[in-house]
Coordinates of C-alpha atoms in Angstrom, one line a residue:
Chain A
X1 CA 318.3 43.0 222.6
X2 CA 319.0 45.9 224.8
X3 CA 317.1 49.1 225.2
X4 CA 318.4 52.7 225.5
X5 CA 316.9 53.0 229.2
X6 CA 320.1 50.8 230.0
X7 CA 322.5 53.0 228.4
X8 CA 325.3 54.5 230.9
X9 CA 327.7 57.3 229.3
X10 CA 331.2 56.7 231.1
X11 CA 332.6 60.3 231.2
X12 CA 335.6 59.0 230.2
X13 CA 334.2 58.7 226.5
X14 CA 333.8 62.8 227.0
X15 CA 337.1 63.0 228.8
X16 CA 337.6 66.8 228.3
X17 CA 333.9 67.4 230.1
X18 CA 333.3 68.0 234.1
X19 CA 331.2 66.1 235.8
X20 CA 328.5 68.7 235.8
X21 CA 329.1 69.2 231.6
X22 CA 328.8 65.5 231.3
X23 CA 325.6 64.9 233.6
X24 CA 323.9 67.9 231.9
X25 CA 325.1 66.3 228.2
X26 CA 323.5 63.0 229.7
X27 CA 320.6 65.0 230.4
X28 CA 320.1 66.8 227.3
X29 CA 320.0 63.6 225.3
X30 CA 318.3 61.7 227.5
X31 CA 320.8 59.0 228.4
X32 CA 319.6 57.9 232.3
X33 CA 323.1 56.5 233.9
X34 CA 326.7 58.0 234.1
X35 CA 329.9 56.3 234.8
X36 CA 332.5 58.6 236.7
X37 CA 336.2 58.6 237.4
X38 CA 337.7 59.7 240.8
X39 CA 339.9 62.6 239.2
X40 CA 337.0 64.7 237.2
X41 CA 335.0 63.4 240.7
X42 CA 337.9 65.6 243.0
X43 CA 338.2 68.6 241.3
X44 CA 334.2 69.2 241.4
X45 CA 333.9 68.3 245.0
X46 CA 332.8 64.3 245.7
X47 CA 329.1 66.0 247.6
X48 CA 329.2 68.4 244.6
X49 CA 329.0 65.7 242.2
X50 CA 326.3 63.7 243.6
X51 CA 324.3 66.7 243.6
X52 CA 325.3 67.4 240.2
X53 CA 323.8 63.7 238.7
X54 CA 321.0 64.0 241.2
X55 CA 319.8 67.3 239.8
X56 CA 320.5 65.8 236.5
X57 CA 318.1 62.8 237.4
X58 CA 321.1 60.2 236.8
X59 CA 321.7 56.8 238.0
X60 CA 325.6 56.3 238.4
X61 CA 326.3 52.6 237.6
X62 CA 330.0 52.4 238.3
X63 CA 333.2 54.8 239.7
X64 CA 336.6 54.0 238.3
X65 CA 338.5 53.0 239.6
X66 CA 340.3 51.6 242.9
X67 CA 342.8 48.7 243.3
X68 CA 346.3 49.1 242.3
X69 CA 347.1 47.1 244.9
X70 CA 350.7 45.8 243.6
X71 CA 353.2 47.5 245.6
X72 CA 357.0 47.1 246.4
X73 CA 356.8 47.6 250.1
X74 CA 354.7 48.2 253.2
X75 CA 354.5 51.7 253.3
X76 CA 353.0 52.0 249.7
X77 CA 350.6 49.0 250.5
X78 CA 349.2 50.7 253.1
X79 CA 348.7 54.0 251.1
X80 CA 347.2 52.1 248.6
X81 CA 344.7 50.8 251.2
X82 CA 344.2 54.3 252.2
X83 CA 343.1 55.5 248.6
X84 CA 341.3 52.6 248.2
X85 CA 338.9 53.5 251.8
X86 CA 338.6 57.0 250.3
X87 CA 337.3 55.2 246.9
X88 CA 335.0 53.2 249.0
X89 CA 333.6 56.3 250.7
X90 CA 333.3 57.9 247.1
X91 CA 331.5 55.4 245.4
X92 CA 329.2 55.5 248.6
X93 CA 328.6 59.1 248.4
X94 CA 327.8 58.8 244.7
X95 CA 325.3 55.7 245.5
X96 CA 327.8 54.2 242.3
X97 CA 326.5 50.4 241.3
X98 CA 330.2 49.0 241.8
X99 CA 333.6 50.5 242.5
X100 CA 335.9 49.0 239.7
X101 CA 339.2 47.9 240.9
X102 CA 342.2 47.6 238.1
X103 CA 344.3 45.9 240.4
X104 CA 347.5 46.8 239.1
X105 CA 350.6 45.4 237.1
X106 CA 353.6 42.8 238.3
X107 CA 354.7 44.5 241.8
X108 CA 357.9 46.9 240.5
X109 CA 361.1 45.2 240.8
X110 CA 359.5 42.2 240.2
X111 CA 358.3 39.4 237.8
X112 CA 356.4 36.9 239.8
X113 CA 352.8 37.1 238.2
X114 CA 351.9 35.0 241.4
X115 CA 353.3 37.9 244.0
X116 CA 350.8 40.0 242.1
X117 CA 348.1 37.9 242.1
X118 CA 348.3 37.0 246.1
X119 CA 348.7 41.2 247.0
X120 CA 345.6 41.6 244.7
X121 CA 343.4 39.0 247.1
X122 CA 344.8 40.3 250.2
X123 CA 344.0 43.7 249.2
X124 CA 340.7 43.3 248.5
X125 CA 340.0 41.0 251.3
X126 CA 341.4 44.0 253.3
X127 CA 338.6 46.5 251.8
X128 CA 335.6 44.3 252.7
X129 CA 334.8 45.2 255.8
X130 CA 334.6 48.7 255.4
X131 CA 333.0 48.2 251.7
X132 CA 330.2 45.8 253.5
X133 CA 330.1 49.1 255.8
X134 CA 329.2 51.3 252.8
X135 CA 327.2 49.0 250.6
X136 CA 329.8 49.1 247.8
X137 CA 330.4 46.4 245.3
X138 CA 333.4 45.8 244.1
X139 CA 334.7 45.1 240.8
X140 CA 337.2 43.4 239.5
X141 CA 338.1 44.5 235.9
X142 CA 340.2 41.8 233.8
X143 CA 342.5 44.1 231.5
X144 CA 343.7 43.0 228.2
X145 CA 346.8 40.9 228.6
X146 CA 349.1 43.9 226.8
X147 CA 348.8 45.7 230.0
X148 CA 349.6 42.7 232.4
X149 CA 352.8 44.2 233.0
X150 CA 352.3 47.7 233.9
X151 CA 348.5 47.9 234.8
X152 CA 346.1 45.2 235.6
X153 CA 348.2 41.3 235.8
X154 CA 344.2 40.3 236.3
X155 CA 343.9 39.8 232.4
X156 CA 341.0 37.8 231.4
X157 CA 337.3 37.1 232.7
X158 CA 338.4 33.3 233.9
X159 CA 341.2 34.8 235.8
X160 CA 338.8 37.9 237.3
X161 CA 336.3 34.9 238.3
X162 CA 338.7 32.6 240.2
X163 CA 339.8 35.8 241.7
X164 CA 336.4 37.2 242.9
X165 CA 335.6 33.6 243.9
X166 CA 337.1 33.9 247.0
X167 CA 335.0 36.3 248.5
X168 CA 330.9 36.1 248.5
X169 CA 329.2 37.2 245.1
X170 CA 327.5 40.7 247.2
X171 CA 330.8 42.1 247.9
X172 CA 333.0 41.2 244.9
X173 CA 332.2 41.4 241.1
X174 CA 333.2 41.5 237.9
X175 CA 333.4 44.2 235.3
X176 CA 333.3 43.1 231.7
X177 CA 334.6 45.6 228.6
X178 CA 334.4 44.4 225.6
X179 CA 337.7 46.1 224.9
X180 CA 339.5 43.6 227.4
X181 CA 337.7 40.6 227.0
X182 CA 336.6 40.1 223.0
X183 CA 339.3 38.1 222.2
X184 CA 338.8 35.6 224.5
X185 CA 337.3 32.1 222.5
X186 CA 336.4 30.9 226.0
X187 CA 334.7 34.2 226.9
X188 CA 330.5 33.2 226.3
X189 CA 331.7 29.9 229.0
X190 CA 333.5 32.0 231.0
X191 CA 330.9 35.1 230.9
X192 CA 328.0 32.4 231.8
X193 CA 329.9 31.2 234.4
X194 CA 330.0 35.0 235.6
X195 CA 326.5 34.8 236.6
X196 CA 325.4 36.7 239.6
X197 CA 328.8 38.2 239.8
X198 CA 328.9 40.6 236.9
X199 CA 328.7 44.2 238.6
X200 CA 328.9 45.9 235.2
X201 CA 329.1 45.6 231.5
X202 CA 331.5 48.3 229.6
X203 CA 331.3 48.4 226.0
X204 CA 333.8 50.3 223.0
X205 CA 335.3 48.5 219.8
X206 CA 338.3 47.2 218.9
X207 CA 340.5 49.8 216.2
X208 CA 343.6 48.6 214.2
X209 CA 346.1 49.4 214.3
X210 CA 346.4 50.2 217.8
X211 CA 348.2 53.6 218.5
X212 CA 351.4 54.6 220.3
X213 CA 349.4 54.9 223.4
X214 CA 347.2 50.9 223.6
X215 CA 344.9 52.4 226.3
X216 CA 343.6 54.5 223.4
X217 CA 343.0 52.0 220.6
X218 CA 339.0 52.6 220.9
X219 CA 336.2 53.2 218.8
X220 CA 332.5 53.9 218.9
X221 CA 330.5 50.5 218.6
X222 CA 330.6 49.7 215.1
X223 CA 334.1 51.0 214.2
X224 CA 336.7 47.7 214.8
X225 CA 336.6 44.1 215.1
X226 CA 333.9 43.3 217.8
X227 CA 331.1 41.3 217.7
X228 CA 328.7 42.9 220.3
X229 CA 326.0 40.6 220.0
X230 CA 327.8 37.8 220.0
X231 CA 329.3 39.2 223.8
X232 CA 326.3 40.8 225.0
X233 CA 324.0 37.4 224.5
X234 CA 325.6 35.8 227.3
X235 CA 326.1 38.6 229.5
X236 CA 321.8 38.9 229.0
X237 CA 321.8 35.4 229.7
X238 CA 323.8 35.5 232.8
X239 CA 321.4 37.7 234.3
X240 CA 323.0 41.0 234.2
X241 CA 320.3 43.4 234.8
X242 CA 322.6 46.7 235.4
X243 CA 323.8 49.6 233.1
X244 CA 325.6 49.1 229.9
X245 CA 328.1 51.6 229.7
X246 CA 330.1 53.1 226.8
X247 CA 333.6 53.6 227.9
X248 CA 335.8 55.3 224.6
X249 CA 339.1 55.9 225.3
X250 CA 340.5 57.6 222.3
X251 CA 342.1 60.9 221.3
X252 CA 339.8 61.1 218.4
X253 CA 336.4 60.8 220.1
X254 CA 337.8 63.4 222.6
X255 CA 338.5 66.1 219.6
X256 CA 334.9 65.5 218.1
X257 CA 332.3 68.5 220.2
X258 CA 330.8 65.8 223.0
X259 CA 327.1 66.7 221.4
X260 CA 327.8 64.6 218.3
X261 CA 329.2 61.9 220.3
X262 CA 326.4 61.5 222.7
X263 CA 324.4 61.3 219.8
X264 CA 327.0 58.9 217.9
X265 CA 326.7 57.0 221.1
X266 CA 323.2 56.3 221.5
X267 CA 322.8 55.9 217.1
X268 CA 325.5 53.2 217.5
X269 CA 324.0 51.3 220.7
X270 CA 320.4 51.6 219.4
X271 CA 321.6 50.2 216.2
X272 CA 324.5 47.5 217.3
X273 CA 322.8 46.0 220.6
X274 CA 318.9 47.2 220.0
Chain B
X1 CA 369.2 24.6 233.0
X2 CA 369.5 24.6 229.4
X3 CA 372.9 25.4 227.7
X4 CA 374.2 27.0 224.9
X5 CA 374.5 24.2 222.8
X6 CA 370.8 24.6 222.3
X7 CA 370.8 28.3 221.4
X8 CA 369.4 29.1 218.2
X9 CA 369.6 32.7 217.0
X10 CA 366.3 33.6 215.0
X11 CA 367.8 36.2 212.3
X12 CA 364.9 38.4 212.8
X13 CA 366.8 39.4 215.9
X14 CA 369.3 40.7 213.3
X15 CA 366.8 42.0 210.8
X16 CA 369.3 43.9 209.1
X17 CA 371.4 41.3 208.2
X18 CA 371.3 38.6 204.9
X19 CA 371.1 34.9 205.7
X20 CA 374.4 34.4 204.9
X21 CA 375.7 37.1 206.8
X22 CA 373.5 35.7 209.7
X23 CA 374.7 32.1 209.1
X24 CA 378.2 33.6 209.5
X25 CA 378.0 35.8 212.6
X26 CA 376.3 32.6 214.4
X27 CA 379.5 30.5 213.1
X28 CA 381.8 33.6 214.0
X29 CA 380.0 33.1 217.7
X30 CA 379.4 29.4 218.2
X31 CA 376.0 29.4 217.9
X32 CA 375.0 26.2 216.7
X33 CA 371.6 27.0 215.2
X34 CA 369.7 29.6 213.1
X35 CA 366.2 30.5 212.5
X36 CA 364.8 31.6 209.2
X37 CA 362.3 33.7 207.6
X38 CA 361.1 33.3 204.2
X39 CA 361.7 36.7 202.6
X40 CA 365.6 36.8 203.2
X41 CA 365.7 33.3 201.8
X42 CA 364.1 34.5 199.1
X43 CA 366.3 37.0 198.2
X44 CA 369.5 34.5 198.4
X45 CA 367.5 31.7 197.1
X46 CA 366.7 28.6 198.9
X47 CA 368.9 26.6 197.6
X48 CA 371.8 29.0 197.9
X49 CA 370.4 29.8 201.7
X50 CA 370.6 26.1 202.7
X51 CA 374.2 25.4 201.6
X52 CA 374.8 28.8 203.8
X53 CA 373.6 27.4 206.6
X54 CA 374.9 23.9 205.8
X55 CA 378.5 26.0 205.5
X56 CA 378.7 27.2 208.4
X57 CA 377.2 24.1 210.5
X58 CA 374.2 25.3 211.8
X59 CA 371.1 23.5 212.6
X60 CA 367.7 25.5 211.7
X61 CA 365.5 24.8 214.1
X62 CA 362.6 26.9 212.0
X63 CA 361.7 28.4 209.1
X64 CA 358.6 31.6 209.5
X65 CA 356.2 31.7 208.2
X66 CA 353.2 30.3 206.8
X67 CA 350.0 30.8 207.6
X68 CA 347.4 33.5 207.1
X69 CA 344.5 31.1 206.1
X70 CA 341.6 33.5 207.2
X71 CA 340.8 35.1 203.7
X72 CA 337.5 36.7 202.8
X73 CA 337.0 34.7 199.4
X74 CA 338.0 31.3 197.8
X75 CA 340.8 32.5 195.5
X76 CA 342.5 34.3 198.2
X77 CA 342.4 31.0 200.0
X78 CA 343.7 29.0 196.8
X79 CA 346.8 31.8 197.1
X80 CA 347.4 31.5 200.2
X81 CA 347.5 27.9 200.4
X82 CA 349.7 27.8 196.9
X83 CA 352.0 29.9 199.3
X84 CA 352.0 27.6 202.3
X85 CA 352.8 24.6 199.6
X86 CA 355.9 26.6 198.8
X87 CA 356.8 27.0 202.2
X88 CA 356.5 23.3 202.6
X89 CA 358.8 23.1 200.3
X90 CA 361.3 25.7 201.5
X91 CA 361.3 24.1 205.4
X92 CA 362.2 21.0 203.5
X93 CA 365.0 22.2 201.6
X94 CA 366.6 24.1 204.6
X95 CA 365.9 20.7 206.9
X96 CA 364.1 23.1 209.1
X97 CA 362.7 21.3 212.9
X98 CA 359.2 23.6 212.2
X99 CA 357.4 25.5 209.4
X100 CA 356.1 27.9 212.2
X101 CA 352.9 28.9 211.5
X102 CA 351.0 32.6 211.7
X103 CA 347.5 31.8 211.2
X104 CA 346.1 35.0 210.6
X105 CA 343.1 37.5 212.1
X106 CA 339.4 37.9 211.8
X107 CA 338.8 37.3 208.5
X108 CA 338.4 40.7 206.2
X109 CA 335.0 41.9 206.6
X110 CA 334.0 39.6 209.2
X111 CA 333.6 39.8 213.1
X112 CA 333.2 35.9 213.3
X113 CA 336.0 34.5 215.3
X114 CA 334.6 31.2 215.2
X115 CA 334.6 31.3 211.6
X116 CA 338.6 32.5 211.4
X117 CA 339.3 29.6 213.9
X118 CA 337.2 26.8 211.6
X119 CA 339.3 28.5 208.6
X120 CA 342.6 28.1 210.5
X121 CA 341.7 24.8 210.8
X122 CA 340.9 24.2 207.4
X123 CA 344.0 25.4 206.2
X124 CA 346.1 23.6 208.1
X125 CA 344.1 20.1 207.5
X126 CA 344.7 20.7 203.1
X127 CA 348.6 21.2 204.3
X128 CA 348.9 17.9 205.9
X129 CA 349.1 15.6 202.8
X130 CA 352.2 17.5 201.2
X131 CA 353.6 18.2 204.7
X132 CA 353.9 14.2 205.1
X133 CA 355.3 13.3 201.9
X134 CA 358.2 16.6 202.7
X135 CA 358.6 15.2 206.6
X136 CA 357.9 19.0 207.6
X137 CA 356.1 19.2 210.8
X138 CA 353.7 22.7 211.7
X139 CA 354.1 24.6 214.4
X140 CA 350.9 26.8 215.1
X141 CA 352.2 29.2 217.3
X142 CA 349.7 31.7 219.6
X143 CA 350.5 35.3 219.1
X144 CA 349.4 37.9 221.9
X145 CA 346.0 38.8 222.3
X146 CA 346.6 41.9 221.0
X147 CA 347.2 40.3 217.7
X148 CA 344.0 38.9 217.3
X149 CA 342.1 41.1 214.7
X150 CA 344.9 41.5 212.7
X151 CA 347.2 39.0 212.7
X152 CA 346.7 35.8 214.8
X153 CA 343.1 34.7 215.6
X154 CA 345.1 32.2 217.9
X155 CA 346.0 33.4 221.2
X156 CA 346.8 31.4 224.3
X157 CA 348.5 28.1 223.7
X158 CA 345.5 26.1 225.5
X159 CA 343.3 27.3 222.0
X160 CA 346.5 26.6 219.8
X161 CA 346.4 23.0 221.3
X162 CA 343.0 22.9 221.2
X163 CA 343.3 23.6 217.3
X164 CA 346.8 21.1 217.3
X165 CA 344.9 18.3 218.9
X166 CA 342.6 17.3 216.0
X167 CA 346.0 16.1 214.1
X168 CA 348.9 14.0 214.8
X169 CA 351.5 15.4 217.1
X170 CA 354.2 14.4 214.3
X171 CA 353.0 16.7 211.7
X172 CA 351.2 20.0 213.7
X173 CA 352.6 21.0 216.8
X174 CA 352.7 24.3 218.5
X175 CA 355.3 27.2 219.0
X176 CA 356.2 28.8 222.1
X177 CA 357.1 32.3 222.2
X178 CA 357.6 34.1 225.4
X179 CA 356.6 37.6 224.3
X180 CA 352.9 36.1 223.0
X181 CA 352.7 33.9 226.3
X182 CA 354.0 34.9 229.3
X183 CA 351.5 36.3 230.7
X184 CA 349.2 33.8 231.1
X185 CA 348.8 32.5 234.5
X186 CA 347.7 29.1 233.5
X187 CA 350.7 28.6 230.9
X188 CA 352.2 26.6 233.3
X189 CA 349.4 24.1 233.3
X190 CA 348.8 24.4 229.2
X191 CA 353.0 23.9 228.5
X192 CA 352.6 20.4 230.6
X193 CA 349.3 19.6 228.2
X194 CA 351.7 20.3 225.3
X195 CA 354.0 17.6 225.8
X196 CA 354.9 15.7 222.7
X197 CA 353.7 18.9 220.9
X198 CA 356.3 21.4 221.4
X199 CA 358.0 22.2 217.8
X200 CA 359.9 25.4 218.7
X201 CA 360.4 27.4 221.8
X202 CA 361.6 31.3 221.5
X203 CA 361.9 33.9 223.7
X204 CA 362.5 37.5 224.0
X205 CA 361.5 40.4 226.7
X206 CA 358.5 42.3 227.3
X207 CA 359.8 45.9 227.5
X208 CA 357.5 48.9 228.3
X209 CA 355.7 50.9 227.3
X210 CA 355.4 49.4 224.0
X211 CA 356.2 51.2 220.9
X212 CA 353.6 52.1 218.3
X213 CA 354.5 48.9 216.0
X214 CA 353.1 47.1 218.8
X215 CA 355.1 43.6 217.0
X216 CA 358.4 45.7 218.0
X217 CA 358.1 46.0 221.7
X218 CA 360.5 43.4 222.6
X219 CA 363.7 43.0 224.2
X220 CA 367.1 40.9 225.2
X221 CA 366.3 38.7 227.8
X222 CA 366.8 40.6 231.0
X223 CA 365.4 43.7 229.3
X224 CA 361.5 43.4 230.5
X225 CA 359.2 41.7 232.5
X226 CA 359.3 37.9 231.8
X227 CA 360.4 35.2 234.0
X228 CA 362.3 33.1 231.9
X229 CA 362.7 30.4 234.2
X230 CA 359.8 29.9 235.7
X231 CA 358.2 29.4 231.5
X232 CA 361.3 27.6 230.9
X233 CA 361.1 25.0 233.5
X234 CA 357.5 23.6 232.4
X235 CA 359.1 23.7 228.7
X236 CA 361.7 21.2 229.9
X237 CA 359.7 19.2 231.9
X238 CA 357.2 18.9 229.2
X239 CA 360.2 17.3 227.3
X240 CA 361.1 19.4 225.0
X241 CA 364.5 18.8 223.5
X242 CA 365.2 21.2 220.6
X243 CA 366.5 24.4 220.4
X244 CA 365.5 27.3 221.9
X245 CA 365.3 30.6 219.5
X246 CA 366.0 33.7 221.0
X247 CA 363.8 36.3 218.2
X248 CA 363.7 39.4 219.3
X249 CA 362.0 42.2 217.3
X250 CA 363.3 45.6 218.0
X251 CA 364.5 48.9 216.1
X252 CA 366.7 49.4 219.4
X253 CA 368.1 46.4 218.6
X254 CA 368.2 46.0 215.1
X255 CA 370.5 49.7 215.2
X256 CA 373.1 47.9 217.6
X257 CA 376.0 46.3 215.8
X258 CA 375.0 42.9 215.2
X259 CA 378.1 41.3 217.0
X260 CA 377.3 42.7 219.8
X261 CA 374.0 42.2 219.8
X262 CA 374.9 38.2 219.2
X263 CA 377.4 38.6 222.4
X264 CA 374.2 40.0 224.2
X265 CA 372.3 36.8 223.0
X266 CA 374.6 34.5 224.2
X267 CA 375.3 36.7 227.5
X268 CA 371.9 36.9 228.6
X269 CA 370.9 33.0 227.5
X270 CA 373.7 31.8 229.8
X271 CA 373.1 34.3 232.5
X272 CA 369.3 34.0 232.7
X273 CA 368.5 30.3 231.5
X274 CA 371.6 28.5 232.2

């Protein structure tokens, strides 16, 4: 279905690694793409860290995350803008496939899911200019509706669509985890519909029960409810030609020595969505 | 907008208490209506629970729960359906508006969610004959997505309706709860498709961060992040005329002295939807 030579490591499913331990663990076993976070990103230096994959010979297929755009007043709007140009420049430095944006929960004090929606748009319309600058994508991550609230009130694919529909295909994207999305029984219409906007394809399972901490509910492929076939056909399909990265969020996978999870990693992928 | 005439307190919101005990604190507070759960009448007895309610003059606008078709073999699914007969019966006995429905997740050892929703289906369609000759009508209701592999393989209304819409409104209709719902941006749109197939309407708050028992992170209206009116407003204008259940699962809650918590109830129902 899918062959190794598209597999991306997010550094987020090695959280306790650098960005220079988690290119050279890419490295060692062979895995050709990294997805990076901002924070790991800072502390090595943004130049650093693009010298760091380079050496490593590494293709970086996304940088999370911007967005965040749901603020209470002016001043924090505009700060938010701020972080959001230094993201742009970022992802630009790092030659990063797409900047993924979680736009950020109901705006505090607030509980007008429409308010949130309309400071999303204007704040990415705001960052185009200066992303068409760069060459950076943008995309727009739908969350799983349990963090509407507090963290991302873009919550499924449909929703991400309508939203990036407003601005032209180049610029604006969509980012699909299967974490997010799986649940969806409208998601192989909606993902086909995606087509020519899907600026990356994330991939961990489902584990029940979900822990104190829902960001963390993750597994390696294999280990929860997902069907990844059943998600990755019509992502294929759509014409999605980029990276396919594994993005584990979960206190478990972080304890286990990063080695054997790079390996579990590419075992699982070779064997789920080979 | 709606008044407390059309309250119904949902006992799980005083988990603690017995249905008698329940039936009398709504008496003790003018609350006209009650909503049941199977596994306190049980433990009275139904016939002993419906001259309780009948004592102290309430209403029950719904009895949960049946439900939990998705089983991996045929015996399981002859139990489970010998278990929805008796609930049949039970909803009948307490004159309940709804059996609400819980359809159950992914079925065990199975990723298919197409198969789960065919089996939902199924279950409900071998309910219908009985449910006729009882006058009980069904009320599929859509738990949270974060439900899905666990509990509910049914998660925005549009897919309960979707599922409701292959049988008469008068015998299946569909549930509204605010915690599952609310933050769906087209919910608006699928509550005015729902007309003539709204069996029950509840509500409760979203409160953050949610707790581990993910079912438990819920609040008194007020409490979290839903606008009630703005879901309330389509619910009315879709025609519904029953009660409306205020169920809110909650340790924080269920520790509070359950007179106050049923002066909150009414507080908060007349503050917020009134």
């Amino acid at each position: 279905m899918i062959g190794l030579d598209r597999l991306s490591l997010n550094q987020m499913t090695v959280h306790r690694l650098s960005v220079a331990e988690t290119a050279d663990l890419c490295a060692r076993h062979g895995i050709p793409a990294i997805g990076l976070w901002r924070e790991p990103v800072a502390e090595l230096g943004v130049r650093e860290s693009a010298a760091a994959v380079r050496r490593a010979g590494l293709h970086v297929s996304s940088l999370c995350r911007g967005g965040f755009f749901t603020r209470a007043d002016a001043a924090a709007r505009r700060a938010a803008h701020e972080d959001n140009l230094a993201a742009l420049e970022e992802a630009a430095a790092l030659e990063a496939d797409t900047l993924v944006l979680v736009s950020g929960g109901l705006v505090p004090g607030s509980r007008d899911l429409g308010l949130a929606q309309r400071m999303i748009s204007d704040g990415i319309a705001a960052l185009l200019p200066r992303a068409a600058e760069l060459g950076v994508r943008l995309g727009v991550e739908p969350l799983h509706p349990m963090f509407c609230a507090d963290r991302c009130a873009v919550n499924r694919l449909a929703d991400a669509l309508d939203l990036a529909g407003a601005f032209p295909a180049s610029q604006v994207g969509v980012v699909i985890d299967s974490y997010h999305v799986w649940w969806d029984p409208r998601i192989g219409a909606d993902v086909a519909r995606a087509a020519g906007r899907i600026a990356g394809y994330q991939v961990c399972d489902w584990v029940v029960p979900l822990p104190a901490d829902a960001l963390l509910g993750r597994g390696h492929l294999g280990d929860g409810s997902i069907d990844f076939r059943a998600l990755t056909g019509p992502v294929l399909d759509a014409g999605y030609a980029g990276y396919v990265e594994v993005e584990i969020m979960s206190e478990k996978v972080w304890d286990a020595p990063a080695d054997q999870t790079a390996a579990t990693v590419k075992d699982r992928f070779a064997a789920i969505l080979g």
